[in-house]
Coordinates of C-alpha atoms in Angstrom, one line a residue:
M46 CA 0.0 0.0 0.0
T47 CA 1.3 3.5 -0.8
K48 CA 1.7 6.2 1.8
Q49 CA -1.3 8.0 0.2
E50 CA -3.4 4.9 0.4
K51 CA -2.4 4.4 4.1
A52 CA -3.5 7.9 4.9
I53 CA -7.0 7.5 3.4
N54 CA -9.8 5.9 5.4
L55 CA -12.5 5.2 2.9
S56 CA -15.1 4.4 5.6
E57 CA -14.7 8.1 6.6
S58 CA -13.9 9.9 3.4
A59 CA -15.7 8.2 0.5
Q60 CA -18.3 10.3 -1.3
V61 CA -20.7 9.8 -4.1
D62 CA -19.9 11.3 -7.5
Q63 CA -22.2 14.4 -7.5
Q64 CA -22.6 14.3 -11.3
S65 CA -24.3 10.9 -10.9
V66 CA -26.9 12.0 -8.4
Q67 CA -28.4 14.9 -10.3
P68 CA -32.0 14.2 -11.5
F69 CA -32.5 14.4 -15.2
P70 CA -34.2 17.6 -16.4
R71 CA -38.1 17.6 -16.2
S72 CA -37.9 14.1 -14.8
R73 CA -39.0 12.5 -11.5
K74 CA -38.6 9.0 -10.1
V75 CA -41.8 7.1 -9.8
Y76 CA -42.4 3.7 -8.3
V77 CA -45.0 1.2 -9.5
E78 CA -46.2 -1.1 -6.7
G79 CA -46.7 -4.8 -7.1
S80 CA -48.8 -7.3 -5.3
R81 CA -47.0 -6.6 -2.0
P82 CA -45.9 -3.2 -0.7
D83 CA -42.2 -4.0 -0.8
I84 CA -42.3 -4.6 -4.5
R85 CA -41.7 -1.0 -5.7
V86 CA -40.4 -0.9 -9.3
P87 CA -38.6 2.4 -10.2
M88 CA -39.2 4.2 -13.5
R89 CA -38.4 7.7 -14.8
E90 CA -41.2 9.9 -15.7
I91 CA -40.5 12.8 -18.2
S92 CA -42.9 15.7 -18.0
L93 CA -43.7 17.4 -21.3
D94 CA -44.9 20.9 -22.2
D95 CA -48.3 21.6 -23.6
T96 CA -48.7 22.0 -27.4
P97 CA -49.9 25.5 -28.2
T98 CA -53.1 25.6 -30.2
D99 CA -55.6 28.2 -31.2
F100 CA -57.9 27.0 -28.4
G101 CA -55.3 26.9 -25.6
G102 CA -52.8 24.2 -24.8
E103 CA -53.0 20.6 -25.8
T104 CA -51.8 18.5 -22.9
N105 CA -49.0 16.0 -23.7
A106 CA -49.0 13.0 -21.3
P107 CA -45.7 12.3 -19.5
V108 CA -43.5 9.5 -20.9
L109 CA -42.2 6.7 -18.7
V110 CA -38.7 5.3 -19.5
Y111 CA -36.8 2.4 -18.2
D112 CA -34.5 3.5 -15.4
T113 CA -31.2 1.8 -14.4
S114 CA -29.9 4.6 -12.1
G115 CA -31.3 3.1 -8.9
P116 CA -31.9 5.5 -6.0
Y117 CA -29.0 7.8 -7.1
T118 CA -31.3 10.1 -9.2
D119 CA -34.1 10.2 -6.5
P120 CA -33.7 13.5 -4.6
N121 CA -35.8 11.9 -1.8
V122 CA -33.1 9.4 -1.1
I123 CA -29.9 10.2 0.9
I124 CA -27.0 8.5 -0.7
D125 CA -24.0 7.5 1.5
V126 CA -21.6 5.2 -0.4
R127 CA -19.9 4.5 2.9
K128 CA -23.0 2.6 4.1
G129 CA -24.2 1.3 0.7
L130 CA -27.6 1.1 -0.8
A131 CA -30.8 0.1 0.9
D132 CA -31.8 -3.5 1.1
V133 CA -34.4 -4.4 -1.6
R134 CA -34.7 -8.2 -1.5
S135 CA -33.8 -9.7 2.0
A136 CA -37.5 -10.0 3.0
W137 CA -38.3 -11.9 -0.2
I138 CA -35.3 -14.2 0.4
D139 CA -36.2 -14.8 4.1
A140 CA -39.8 -15.6 3.2
R141 CA -38.6 -18.5 1.0
G142 CA -37.0 -20.2 4.0
D143 CA -34.3 -22.0 2.1
T144 CA -31.1 -20.0 3.0
E145 CA -29.1 -19.6 6.1
R146 CA -26.7 -16.9 7.5
L147 CA -23.1 -18.1 7.9
D148 CA -21.1 -17.1 10.9
G149 CA -18.6 -15.5 8.7
L150 CA -16.8 -15.8 5.4
S151 CA -16.0 -19.3 4.3
S152 CA -13.4 -18.7 1.6
D153 CA -9.8 -18.9 2.8
F154 CA -8.8 -15.8 0.8
G155 CA -11.8 -13.8 2.2
Q156 CA -10.7 -14.6 5.7
Q157 CA -7.1 -13.6 5.0
R158 CA -8.2 -10.2 3.7
L159 CA -10.5 -9.7 6.7
N160 CA -7.7 -10.5 9.1
D161 CA -5.2 -8.2 7.4
A162 CA -5.0 -5.0 9.6
E163 CA -3.2 -3.2 6.8
L164 CA -6.4 -3.2 4.8
A165 CA -8.7 -1.8 7.5
K166 CA -8.8 1.7 6.0
L167 CA -9.8 0.4 2.6
R168 CA -12.4 -2.0 3.8
F169 CA -16.1 -1.4 3.4
A170 CA -17.3 -1.1 7.0
H171 CA -20.9 -2.4 6.9
V172 CA -20.5 -6.0 5.6
R173 CA -23.3 -8.5 6.4
N174 CA -22.5 -12.1 7.1
P175 CA -23.1 -14.0 3.8
R176 CA -26.1 -16.3 3.0
R177 CA -25.9 -19.7 1.5
A178 CA -28.5 -22.3 0.5
K179 CA -29.5 -24.7 3.3
A180 CA -28.1 -28.2 2.8
G181 CA -29.7 -29.8 -0.2
A182 CA -31.5 -26.7 -1.3
N183 CA -31.3 -24.9 -4.6
V184 CA -32.0 -21.1 -4.5
S185 CA -31.8 -20.2 -8.2
Q186 CA -34.6 -18.4 -9.9
M187 CA -34.6 -21.2 -12.5
H188 CA -35.2 -23.8 -9.8
Y189 CA -38.2 -21.8 -8.5
A190 CA -39.5 -21.2 -12.0
R191 CA -39.4 -25.0 -12.8
R192 CA -41.4 -25.7 -9.7
G193 CA -44.1 -23.3 -10.8
I194 CA -43.2 -20.6 -8.3
I195 CA -43.5 -16.9 -9.3
T196 CA -41.0 -15.2 -7.1
A197 CA -41.1 -11.5 -6.1
E198 CA -38.1 -11.0 -8.5
M199 CA -40.2 -12.4 -11.4
E200 CA -43.1 -10.1 -10.6
Y201 CA -40.7 -7.2 -10.3
V202 CA -39.2 -7.6 -13.7
A203 CA -42.6 -8.2 -15.3
I204 CA -43.7 -4.8 -14.0
R205 CA -40.4 -3.3 -15.1
E206 CA -40.5 -4.7 -18.6
N207 CA -44.2 -3.8 -19.1
M208 CA -43.6 -0.1 -18.3
K209 CA -47.3 0.6 -17.6
L210 CA -48.0 -0.1 -21.3
Q211 CA -51.7 -0.4 -20.9
E212 CA -51.9 3.1 -19.4
A213 CA -49.6 4.5 -22.2
R214 CA -52.0 3.1 -24.8
A215 CA -55.0 4.7 -23.0
A216 CA -53.2 8.0 -23.0
G217 CA -52.7 7.9 -26.7
L218 CA -48.9 7.6 -26.5
L219 CA -48.8 4.6 -28.8
K220 CA -51.0 5.6 -31.7
E221 CA -48.8 3.9 -34.2
Q222 CA -46.1 1.3 -34.0
H223 CA -44.6 -0.5 -36.9
A224 CA -44.8 -4.3 -37.0
G225 CA -41.5 -5.9 -36.1
H226 CA -39.7 -8.8 -37.5
S227 CA -38.5 -10.9 -34.6
F228 CA -36.8 -13.8 -36.3
G229 CA -38.7 -16.4 -34.3
A230 CA -38.7 -14.6 -30.9
N231 CA -42.0 -14.9 -29.1
I232 CA -42.7 -11.4 -27.7
P233 CA -46.2 -11.1 -26.1
K234 CA -48.3 -7.9 -26.2
E235 CA -48.0 -7.7 -22.4
I236 CA -45.2 -9.0 -20.2
T237 CA -46.8 -10.9 -17.2
P238 CA -45.2 -12.5 -14.2
E239 CA -46.3 -15.9 -15.5
F240 CA -44.6 -15.3 -18.9
V241 CA -41.4 -14.3 -17.0
R242 CA -41.6 -17.6 -15.0
Q243 CA -42.0 -19.6 -18.2
E244 CA -39.1 -18.0 -20.0
I245 CA -36.8 -18.6 -17.0
A246 CA -37.9 -22.2 -16.6
R247 CA -37.3 -22.8 -20.3
G248 CA -33.8 -21.3 -20.0
R249 CA -34.5 -18.5 -22.5
A250 CA -34.0 -15.8 -19.9
I251 CA -32.2 -15.2 -16.6
I252 CA -32.6 -12.9 -13.6
P253 CA -29.0 -12.4 -12.3
A254 CA -29.6 -11.8 -8.6
N255 CA -27.2 -13.4 -6.1
I256 CA -28.9 -13.9 -2.6
N257 CA -25.9 -11.9 -1.2
H258 CA -26.7 -8.9 -3.4
P259 CA -30.0 -7.7 -1.7
E260 CA -29.4 -4.2 -3.0
V261 CA -30.0 -5.2 -6.6
E262 CA -33.1 -4.1 -8.5
P263 CA -34.1 -7.2 -10.4
M264 CA -33.8 -7.2 -14.2
I265 CA -34.1 -9.8 -16.9
I266 CA -32.0 -10.9 -19.8
G267 CA -33.6 -12.8 -22.7
R268 CA -34.5 -12.5 -26.4
N269 CA -38.2 -12.0 -25.6
F270 CA -37.5 -9.0 -23.5
L271 CA -35.9 -5.5 -23.9
V272 CA -32.4 -5.7 -25.2
K273 CA -30.0 -4.9 -22.4
I274 CA -26.5 -3.5 -22.3
N275 CA -23.5 -4.0 -20.1
G276 CA -20.8 -1.6 -19.1
N277 CA -17.3 -2.6 -17.9
I278 CA -15.3 -1.0 -15.1
G279 CA -12.3 -2.1 -13.0
N280 CA -8.9 -1.1 -11.9
S281 CA -5.6 -2.2 -13.5
A282 CA -2.0 -2.4 -12.6
L283 CA -1.7 1.1 -14.1
G284 CA -3.9 2.6 -11.4
S285 CA -7.4 3.7 -10.3
S286 CA -8.7 3.9 -6.8
I287 CA -11.7 2.2 -5.1
E288 CA -13.5 5.6 -5.0
E289 CA -12.9 6.1 -8.7
E290 CA -14.4 2.6 -9.5
V291 CA -17.5 3.3 -7.5
A292 CA -17.8 6.7 -9.4
K293 CA -17.5 4.8 -12.7
L294 CA -20.3 2.5 -11.5
T295 CA -22.7 5.3 -10.6
W296 CA -21.8 7.2 -13.8
G297 CA -22.5 4.2 -16.0
I298 CA -25.8 3.3 -14.5
R299 CA -26.9 6.9 -14.8
W300 CA -26.7 6.7 -18.6
G301 CA -28.3 3.3 -18.9
S302 CA -26.0 0.4 -18.1
D303 CA -28.3 -2.5 -17.2
T304 CA -25.4 -4.6 -15.7
V305 CA -21.8 -3.8 -14.9
M306 CA -18.8 -6.1 -15.0
D307 CA -16.0 -5.5 -12.6
L308 CA -12.9 -6.5 -14.6
S309 CA -10.3 -5.4 -12.0
T310 CA -6.8 -6.8 -12.4
G311 CA -4.9 -4.4 -10.2
K312 CA -4.5 -4.1 -6.4
H313 CA -7.2 -4.7 -3.8
I314 CA -9.5 -6.5 -6.1
H315 CA -11.5 -8.0 -3.2
E316 CA -12.0 -4.7 -1.4
T317 CA -12.8 -2.8 -4.6
R318 CA -15.5 -5.4 -5.5
E319 CA -17.1 -5.1 -2.0
W320 CA -17.5 -1.4 -2.4
I321 CA -19.0 -1.8 -5.9
I322 CA -21.5 -4.4 -5.0
R323 CA -22.7 -2.7 -1.8
N324 CA -23.4 0.4 -3.9
S325 CA -24.8 -1.2 -7.0
P326 CA -28.5 -1.4 -7.9
V327 CA -27.7 -3.4 -11.0
P328 CA -26.3 -6.9 -11.3
I329 CA -22.5 -7.2 -11.1
G330 CA -20.5 -9.7 -13.2
T331 CA -16.9 -10.7 -12.9
V332 CA -14.3 -12.9 -14.5
P333 CA -13.0 -14.9 -11.5
I334 CA -10.0 -16.2 -13.4
Y335 CA -8.6 -12.7 -13.4
Q336 CA -8.4 -12.6 -9.6
A337 CA -7.2 -16.2 -9.4
L338 CA -4.3 -15.3 -11.7
E339 CA -3.5 -12.3 -9.5
K340 CA -3.3 -14.7 -6.5
V341 CA -0.5 -16.7 -8.3
N342 CA 1.4 -13.5 -9.3
G343 CA 0.3 -13.7 -13.0
V344 CA 1.7 -17.2 -13.7
A345 CA -1.1 -19.1 -15.5
E346 CA 0.7 -22.4 -15.1
D347 CA 0.4 -22.1 -11.3
L348 CA -3.4 -21.9 -11.3
T349 CA -5.2 -24.8 -9.6
W350 CA -8.8 -26.0 -9.3
E351 CA -8.6 -25.6 -5.5
L352 CA -7.5 -21.9 -5.7
F353 CA -10.1 -21.2 -8.3
R354 CA -12.9 -22.9 -6.3
D355 CA -12.0 -20.7 -3.3
T356 CA -12.2 -17.6 -5.5
L357 CA -15.7 -18.6 -6.7
I358 CA -16.9 -18.9 -3.1
E359 CA -15.2 -15.7 -2.1
Q360 CA -16.9 -13.7 -4.9
A361 CA -20.3 -15.5 -4.5
E362 CA -20.3 -14.6 -0.8
Q363 CA -19.7 -11.0 -1.7
G364 CA -22.7 -11.0 -4.0
V365 CA -21.5 -11.3 -7.6
D366 CA -24.5 -12.0 -9.7
Y367 CA -22.9 -13.6 -12.7
F368 CA -19.5 -15.2 -13.5
T369 CA -17.8 -15.4 -16.8
I370 CA -16.4 -18.9 -16.9
H371 CA -14.1 -19.9 -19.8
A372 CA -14.9 -23.6 -19.6
G373 CA -15.2 -24.1 -23.4
V374 CA -11.5 -23.5 -24.2
L375 CA -10.6 -27.1 -24.7
L376 CA -7.1 -28.4 -25.3
R377 CA -8.0 -29.7 -28.8
Y378 CA -9.3 -26.3 -29.9
V379 CA -6.1 -24.4 -29.1
P380 CA -4.2 -25.6 -32.3
L381 CA -7.1 -24.3 -34.4
T382 CA -6.1 -20.8 -33.5
A383 CA -2.5 -21.1 -34.8
K384 CA -3.2 -19.7 -38.3
R385 CA -5.4 -16.9 -37.1
V386 CA -4.4 -13.3 -37.9
T387 CA -4.9 -12.3 -34.2
G388 CA -4.8 -15.6 -32.4
I389 CA -6.5 -15.8 -29.0
V390 CA -7.6 -12.3 -27.9
S391 CA -9.7 -13.1 -24.9
R392 CA -7.7 -12.6 -21.7
G393 CA -9.5 -15.5 -20.0
G394 CA -9.2 -17.6 -23.0
S395 CA -5.5 -17.1 -23.3
I396 CA -5.0 -17.8 -19.6
M397 CA -6.8 -21.2 -19.9
A398 CA -5.1 -22.0 -23.2
K399 CA -1.7 -21.4 -21.6
W400 CA -2.6 -23.6 -18.6
C401 CA -3.8 -26.5 -20.9
L402 CA -0.6 -26.4 -23.0
A403 CA 1.7 -26.1 -20.0
H404 CA 0.1 -29.1 -18.3
H405 CA -1.1 -30.9 -21.4
K406 CA -4.3 -31.5 -19.6
E407 CA -7.9 -30.6 -20.3
N408 CA -9.2 -27.3 -19.0
F409 CA -10.0 -27.7 -15.3
L410 CA -13.0 -25.4 -15.6
Y411 CA -14.4 -28.0 -18.0
T412 CA -13.5 -31.1 -16.0
H413 CA -14.9 -29.5 -12.7
F414 CA -18.0 -28.0 -14.3
D415 CA -20.5 -30.0 -12.2
E416 CA -18.7 -28.8 -9.1
I417 CA -18.9 -25.2 -10.3
C418 CA -22.7 -25.7 -10.8
E419 CA -23.0 -26.8 -7.2
I420 CA -21.5 -23.5 -6.0
M421 CA -23.6 -21.4 -8.4
K422 CA -26.9 -22.9 -7.2
A423 CA -26.1 -22.4 -3.6
Y424 CA -25.9 -18.6 -4.1
D425 CA -27.9 -18.1 -7.3
V426 CA -25.0 -17.0 -9.4
S427 CA -25.7 -17.1 -13.1
F428 CA -23.3 -18.4 -15.7
S429 CA -22.0 -16.2 -18.4
L430 CA -20.2 -18.9 -20.4
G431 CA -17.1 -17.1 -21.8
D432 CA -16.1 -17.2 -25.5
G433 CA -12.4 -17.5 -24.9
L434 CA -11.8 -18.3 -28.6
R435 CA -13.8 -15.4 -30.0
P436 CA -12.4 -13.7 -33.2
G437 CA -10.3 -10.6 -32.6
S438 CA -10.3 -9.6 -36.2
I439 CA -12.6 -9.7 -39.2
A440 CA -10.4 -12.2 -40.8
D441 CA -10.9 -14.7 -38.0
A442 CA -14.7 -14.5 -37.8
N443 CA -16.8 -17.7 -37.8
D444 CA -13.8 -20.1 -37.9
A445 CA -13.5 -23.6 -36.6
A446 CA -12.0 -22.5 -33.2
Q447 CA -14.9 -20.1 -32.5
F448 CA -17.7 -22.5 -33.6
G449 CA -16.0 -25.5 -31.9
E450 CA -16.0 -23.7 -28.6
L451 CA -19.6 -22.6 -29.2
E452 CA -20.7 -26.2 -29.5
T453 CA -19.0 -27.0 -26.3
L454 CA -20.8 -24.0 -24.6
G455 CA -24.0 -25.6 -25.8
E456 CA -23.0 -28.8 -24.1
L457 CA -22.2 -27.0 -20.9
T458 CA -25.5 -25.1 -21.0
K459 CA -27.4 -28.3 -20.8
I460 CA -25.3 -29.4 -17.8
A461 CA -26.0 -26.1 -16.0
W462 CA -29.7 -26.6 -16.7
K463 CA -29.7 -30.1 -15.2
H464 CA -28.6 -28.3 -12.0
D465 CA -31.3 -25.6 -12.5
V466 CA -28.5 -23.0 -12.8
Q467 CA -29.2 -19.9 -14.9
C468 CA -27.0 -19.5 -17.9
M469 CA -26.2 -17.1 -20.7
I470 CA -23.6 -17.4 -23.5
E471 CA -21.0 -14.9 -24.5
G472 CA -20.3 -14.1 -28.2
P473 CA -17.9 -12.2 -30.5
G474 CA -16.1 -10.1 -31.1
H475 CA -15.1 -9.0 -34.7
V476 CA -17.6 -10.1 -37.4
P477 CA -18.4 -8.5 -40.7
M478 CA -22.1 -7.7 -41.3
Q479 CA -22.8 -10.6 -43.7
L480 CA -21.7 -13.2 -41.1
I481 CA -23.5 -11.8 -38.0
K482 CA -26.8 -13.6 -38.5
E483 CA -24.9 -16.9 -38.9
N484 CA -23.5 -16.3 -35.4
M485 CA -26.9 -15.7 -33.9
D486 CA -28.5 -18.7 -35.7
K487 CA -25.6 -21.0 -34.6
Q488 CA -25.9 -19.9 -31.0
L489 CA -29.6 -20.5 -30.9
E490 CA -29.1 -23.9 -32.4
C491 CA -26.1 -25.0 -30.2
C492 CA -27.3 -23.4 -26.9
D493 CA -31.1 -24.0 -27.3
E494 CA -32.1 -20.4 -27.0
A495 CA -30.1 -19.5 -23.9
P496 CA -29.6 -15.8 -23.8
F497 CA -26.7 -14.5 -26.0
Y498 CA -24.4 -11.7 -24.8
T499 CA -22.0 -10.2 -27.3
L500 CA -19.2 -7.7 -27.4
G501 CA -20.4 -5.7 -30.3
P502 CA -19.6 -7.3 -32.7
L503 CA -17.2 -4.9 -34.4
T504 CA -18.0 -4.9 -38.2
T505 CA -14.7 -3.5 -39.5
D506 CA -11.2 -3.2 -38.2
I507 CA -10.2 0.1 -39.8
A508 CA -11.4 2.7 -37.3
P509 CA -9.3 2.9 -34.1
G510 CA -10.8 5.6 -32.0
Y511 CA -14.3 5.0 -33.4
D512 CA -14.9 1.4 -32.4
H513 CA -18.0 2.4 -30.5
I514 CA -19.4 3.0 -33.9
T515 CA -18.0 0.0 -35.7
S516 CA -19.3 -2.2 -32.9
G517 CA -22.6 -0.3 -32.5
I518 CA -23.5 -1.3 -36.0
G519 CA -23.0 -4.9 -35.3
A520 CA -24.7 -4.6 -31.9
A521 CA -27.9 -3.2 -33.5
M522 CA -27.9 -6.0 -36.0
I523 CA -27.3 -8.9 -33.6
G524 CA -29.8 -7.4 -31.1
W525 CA -32.4 -7.5 -33.8
F526 CA -31.6 -11.1 -34.7
G527 CA -32.1 -12.2 -31.1
C528 CA -29.1 -11.2 -28.9
A529 CA -30.3 -10.5 -25.4
M530 CA -27.5 -8.3 -24.0
L531 CA -24.8 -6.2 -25.7
C532 CA -21.5 -5.4 -24.0
Y533 CA -20.5 -1.8 -24.7
V534 CA -17.4 -0.7 -26.5
T535 CA -15.9 2.7 -25.9
P536 CA -13.9 5.0 -28.3
K537 CA -10.8 3.9 -26.4
E538 CA -11.2 0.2 -27.4
H539 CA -7.8 -1.3 -28.3
L540 CA -6.1 2.1 -27.5
G541 CA -6.3 2.8 -23.7
L542 CA -8.3 2.9 -20.5
P543 CA -11.6 4.8 -21.0
N544 CA -12.4 7.9 -19.0
K545 CA -15.8 9.1 -17.9
D546 CA -16.6 10.7 -21.2
D547 CA -15.6 7.6 -23.0
V548 CA -17.9 5.5 -20.8
K549 CA -20.8 7.8 -21.4
T550 CA -20.2 7.7 -25.2
G551 CA -20.0 3.9 -25.2
I552 CA -23.2 3.5 -23.1
I553 CA -25.2 6.0 -25.2
T554 CA -24.0 4.3 -28.4
Y555 CA -25.2 0.9 -27.1
K556 CA -28.5 2.3 -25.8
I557 CA -29.1 3.4 -29.3
A558 CA -28.3 0.0 -30.7
A559 CA -30.4 -1.8 -28.1
H560 CA -33.4 0.5 -28.7
A561 CA -33.1 0.2 -32.5
A562 CA -33.2 -3.6 -32.1
D563 CA -36.3 -3.4 -29.8
L564 CA -38.0 -1.3 -32.5
A565 CA -37.0 -3.8 -35.2
K566 CA -38.2 -6.8 -33.2
G567 CA -41.6 -5.1 -32.5
H568 CA -41.2 -5.0 -28.7
P569 CA -44.5 -3.7 -27.4
G570 CA -44.3 0.0 -26.5
A571 CA -40.8 0.4 -27.9
Q572 CA -42.0 3.2 -30.2
I573 CA -43.6 5.4 -27.4
R574 CA -40.5 7.5 -26.8
D575 CA -39.8 7.9 -30.5
N576 CA -43.4 9.0 -31.2
A577 CA -43.2 11.5 -28.3
L578 CA -39.9 13.0 -29.4
S579 CA -41.0 13.2 -33.1
K580 CA -44.2 15.1 -32.0
A581 CA -42.1 17.4 -29.9
R582 CA -39.8 18.0 -32.8
F583 CA -42.6 18.8 -35.2
E584 CA -44.2 21.2 -32.7
F585 CA -40.9 22.9 -31.9
R586 CA -41.0 22.0 -28.3
W587 CA -37.2 22.2 -27.9
E588 CA -37.0 21.5 -24.2
D589 CA -39.1 18.3 -24.7
Q590 CA -36.8 17.2 -27.5
F591 CA -33.8 17.6 -25.3
N592 CA -35.4 15.9 -22.3
L593 CA -36.8 12.9 -24.2
G594 CA -33.4 12.1 -25.7
L595 CA -31.0 9.6 -24.3
D596 CA -28.5 12.4 -23.6
P597 CA -30.3 15.7 -22.8
D598 CA -27.1 17.5 -21.9
T599 CA -25.4 16.9 -25.3
A600 CA -28.6 17.7 -27.3
R601 CA -29.0 21.0 -25.5
A602 CA -25.3 21.9 -25.8
F603 CA -25.3 21.2 -29.6
H604 CA -28.4 23.4 -30.0
D605 CA -27.0 26.2 -28.0
E606 CA -23.7 26.3 -29.9
T607 CA -25.6 27.9 -32.8
L608 CA -28.7 29.4 -31.0
P609 CA -27.6 30.1 -27.5
K610 CA -30.4 32.6 -26.5
E611 CA -33.3 31.3 -24.5
S612 CA -35.7 32.7 -27.0
A613 CA -34.3 30.2 -29.6
K614 CA -35.8 27.4 -27.5
V615 CA -39.3 28.4 -28.4
A616 CA -38.4 29.4 -32.0
H617 CA -40.2 27.5 -34.8
F618 CA -37.1 26.7 -36.8
C619 CA -33.8 24.8 -36.1
S620 CA -30.2 26.0 -36.4
M621 CA -29.6 23.8 -39.5
C622 CA -32.3 25.2 -41.8
G623 CA -33.1 28.6 -40.3
P624 CA -36.5 30.3 -40.3
K625 CA -37.0 30.3 -44.1
F626 CA -36.2 26.7 -44.9
C627 CA -37.4 24.7 -42.0
S628 CA -39.3 21.8 -43.6
M629 CA -41.4 21.2 -40.5
K630 CA -42.3 24.8 -40.2
I631 CA -43.3 24.9 -43.8
T632 CA -45.4 21.7 -43.3
Q633 CA -47.2 23.2 -40.4
E634 CA -48.0 26.3 -42.5
V635 CA -49.3 24.0 -45.3
R636 CA -51.5 22.1 -42.8
E637 CA -52.9 25.3 -41.4
Y638 CA -53.5 26.7 -44.9
A639 CA -55.2 23.5 -46.1
A640 CA -57.5 23.6 -43.1
R641 CA -58.8 27.0 -44.2
I642 CA -59.5 25.9 -47.8
E643 CA -62.4 23.7 -48.7
T644 CA -60.5 21.1 -50.8
V645 CA -57.0 19.9 -51.2
D646 CA -57.0 20.8 -55.0
V647 CA -58.1 24.3 -54.3
S648 CA -55.6 24.7 -51.5
V649 CA -52.7 23.6 -53.7
E650 CA -53.7 25.9 -56.5
E651 CA -54.3 28.9 -54.2
G652 CA -51.1 28.1 -52.3
M653 CA -49.0 28.1 -55.4
R654 CA -50.5 31.4 -56.5
E655 CA -49.8 33.0 -53.1
Q656 CA -46.3 31.6 -52.9
A657 CA -45.4 32.9 -56.4
E658 CA -46.6 36.4 -55.4
R659 CA -44.6 36.2 -52.1
F660 CA -41.5 35.2 -54.0
R661 CA -41.8 38.2 -56.4
Q662 CA -42.4 40.6 -53.5
E663 CA -39.3 39.4 -51.7
G664 CA -37.1 40.2 -54.7
S665 CA -37.2 36.9 -56.5
Q666 CA -34.1 35.8 -54.6
L667 CA -33.5 32.0 -54.4
Y668 CA -31.7 32.2 -51.0
H669 CA -32.1 34.7 -48.1
K670 CA -29.7 35.5 -45.3
V671 CA -30.8 34.4 -41.9

């Protein structure tokens, strides 16, 4: 520990990032109550201005949007990161009666960290003793679903996905929605708790919600639900403090990250993760092999099953909701990567490939997979089966190594399901557009519709600095084809560690991709926000346009670069066309004029005559200075 780190006592000094707790403009947090008073599902309600008419103002109903920011954007909640977030789920877990509180941490490494006095100033001070399933019990959401039980978590996500759709229809917010093309997905007109239960029981969806993460606001990942996005955070050997990582978390969920992966590889991984989980309202994922490697000083050959098992228990007892496990990197697949342009680009994949070659043995994650399942179902940790052989370049897409591993992931999925353990599958990577659908189709075939979770894919390799765009294209496509969750890519991909602006850019890019996919699939209610923003745009309600957008701050800033005065925010033209050439203003004038004329034919003829006269009066100039 450095002198500076020794001087800092996080339990006294840690503060929330103030940028992350500001409510969005004209927005308020609302809570939709379920069948019991402690099921309170958060949503963000955006208030809209009235539309001016000749007969007074036409009221525009507020628009509800999906909200991942947790209590951070609720001004009625006092946030103290030193104490963590409020408990959402413990009463639900207690009521099921199948878990027990342990006397303390059961992992050897967790106990070592707890007994290290040097770490006292970095440690989160309000840690609960962990829970575990009672002997012989399975506490996974899949297990409950297969027994016909609708849990509080299932009801919660049904309310969250449905977004009060029936009320929105009644308010006229969904006058029109284009029919989607879902490529075989079965998206109902209304998401019910029973539908959620059926999808989880079938393995088509997961609710990542560890029993030791009671702060999490349940969400669902599956092809028949809204497309989700993941954002990555984590320290490295190059730096970043615990407080900075918590700030990255709160910043990411503000802009729409549905889950967050802590990919820390630097110092104090255990302590960093505790602070993140205790302050996270969204599911947290990890790649346990990263921490296991750090425990053996970065020497992959020294990894053992016993050390990895202890790492799984350590992280499960902290509350990690899903683990990336690279169990599909088999010894026989490694030679298939030899002729690749970019070889093995997955960090976890390369670690396991090196271990296999060094020992000339099969991947211990594969050979001990049943034992891993036993751990997962004792805490309800979901699998995110890692694609350790994903292509790292367009040239390597859809090759034998990638698809061989995918077939093995399908085999492992079925083993996980035998244990009633929730499971999703990770995917590429770098794939040109014409090969993307083959990836989705093959995954559905091999993995029997388990949720797919992809990194992009990047559709070209020629744009360093713009890979949020190259990957956003692929993300929108594969989301439409059936991918359930998209892992964001920032502009710094392949170049460096992302800062806050990069994180925001990556998340907004992927929110666009996910929403575009929802529209294309025909998800019920997906078009409500588009319709509301389009109406505001046509009616020159500038503030509503900003506030309905994914990033109100940037939209307002871009507008004000050209038209900074407040009066411009009520002007009936935009900064691109100006007052004379705004197509929407002209259309409004045409509509008003047509309403005063008896027939369309007469209005066209009369309008042409008047416009010709006006043109001559204004000097017959084709263009006018604004």
